[in-house]
Amino acid sequence: MPKLIIDDIAVEVPQGTSVLEAARSVGITIPHFCYHPALAIAAACRLCAVKLLEGPVKGIQMSCALPAQDGMVVSTTDPDALKMRSLVIEWLMLNHPHDCPVCDEGGECLLQDFTIAGGHSRRRYVGKKRTFRNQYLGEGIHHEMNRCIECYRCVRFYQEYAGGTDFGVTGSAGRVYFGRFAEGALESPFSGNLADICPTGVFTDKTGRFRARYWDYEFAPAVCQHCSVGCNTSPQNFQRELVKIVARRNDQVNGWFICDRGRFDKEYLNGPKRPRDPEIGGAPSDYRLALEAAANRISEFCLQNGTASLAFVGSGRLSLEGCLVLAELAQVVGAPVCFFAEAAPAQGSLAAVRLLNEQNAARVIDIEKAECIALFELDLMEEGAMLSLAVRKASLAGAQVFRVKGGREGEKHRLPFRYQEVATLDEVPFEGGSKGIVICGAGGKPPELLSYLASSGAKLVMLQPGPNAFGAALVALERKGATLSDLVESGQIKGVVCFEADLPPWLLERVEVLACADWQRSGAADKASVLLPTTTWVESDGTSINYEGRAQRFLRSRPAGLPLKGLDPKYYSSETEAVALHPPRVHRKEIPGGAEREAWRVMADLILELGGEPVNEPLTGTWGKLRDLDPEGEGVRIHDLVSAQELS
């Protein structure tokens, strides 16, 4: 391991570490634009200049492209290095527009930070600024080419990392242009990451344009709820409205990036059609009255039909806390608990949970280092898009990728890697000792098939049918949960109480929905006698478990209640956005639409109404080990935390 000195601090780093990263490891920040840990080195911006005083290399060098070596003595504050950086800033600012007051990147702009830190305050060049025409890049990304400093981050991410082909760089010298080769919406399902990766304001999130400054936002660590990968995000909220979602680094799950679905599909969280107030018989009510009505309906139903005729139903949308308290609620009543509505998804998820362990459950880093990968009957871009980037990384490193024909093959986006099609899994050459991975969807697959996949000797990725379906399956195994469709078809179940559960129409036709607690207008919510609104993942604290069994905490990033914008009647009209942004003139103590509560707290209140004991902490017993989980950490794999015997 090379040993060097940086600004009089002795540093020892692994072989291959750059001087820039070596400096960062001891708390020294070297200014840079083009460098990004996830991308290949370009050394394009020239801002990371340092001076090497002694060692095998001397003079001014670019620290991002210079591997650390024994005997180096590096100065980041030498006058020659500082002069070099100031000149770089000056030539970058020759053509940069002075539009910081109206730039969405203001407050989180590297160019702004380093220009001010470097002391550049006046433009000596008196010529005209170079200008460009902007492109329309779709509804997610706004383009302002005049702000470009030619760091090449965007094109390195889009083409090299994400495998996109419709965006790149054209021109030369002072007319270099970064954009699409023909105007139109960006085709890559990862294009939104351009907003995160651009160090200036060339690419910004169009959905949050002109809404707020960085320091105005409320945000907290979160876990994406669109699929079972569990990407780490940071929701940015303003005036109780989710304005933007940005990626949060977790090398064990999603690295630095997220897919466009996880970034842009968020309006359902702000929508005025969300249940905001309790309802009894479709009419608005008070939370306490609605809770009493729900308890009375449950008691009456059980007296008439027996407790075995009632089922408490959850789903993979519920947090782990919700699943555990739902099982407690069912136990208080003496009724069955169901976490899956239909048999096929239930069988697949339960089988996957039984089969996966710390040895055969593949992590993202296992996929990236695999030598042979088989995609088995799944739509990868729909069920776990971020895993396609891990497969691409393995493919570029020489891994063989096979796709078994059959199953769900209608991807909306092309796969960003090359693969061979085979008829059966037996044709995939998993050789003894090789690093093989099978990626499939667990939902809807018979247990026998999943057992066959587990016997292949390869590590497994079994994508689940919900963000916490793995956690729901674990609780179902632990608390002897049943499948709702089996109980209904047997004639046992006549009524249900649903908590964030999506029941298919055929099931809704055959049962009475006594009560429903949800944050969206599901079929069960429309049919329920009593509706209790719950909070979404941006308004809750909780835990979810992803496809590999990795438990991750998420924190509340905004209070419950209707967005301030949503209080303005013009929000519901076709008036311009600017008019609707005026704060409403409403004076009241309580937050409008603030009756929403976390699902597990609604369950706990219902337990009290039904005569049960108070539930103050949902994570107890074996699950209590997750209470201290760091929401900003990498999470912890369940099988690393507890034994299989404790979970079965």
Tab-separated table of C-alpha atoms in Angstrom, residues 5 9 201 227-228 359 391 446 546 551:
chain	number	residue	atom	x	y	z
A	5	ILE	CA	2.312	12.914	2.497
A	9	ILE	CA	-0.384	14.609	6.725
A	201	GLY	CA	-27.115	23.788	-14.067
A	227	CYS	CA	-39.910	-2.178	-6.686
A	228	SER	CA	-38.102	-4.624	-4.438
A	359	GLN	CA	-24.608	-17.888	1.053
A	391	VAL	CA	-25.471	-6.696	-15.191
A	446	PRO	CA	-44.201	-22.268	-8.271
A	546	ASN	CA	-35.545	-5.748	-0.220
A	551	ALA	CA	-33.409	-4.403	5.963
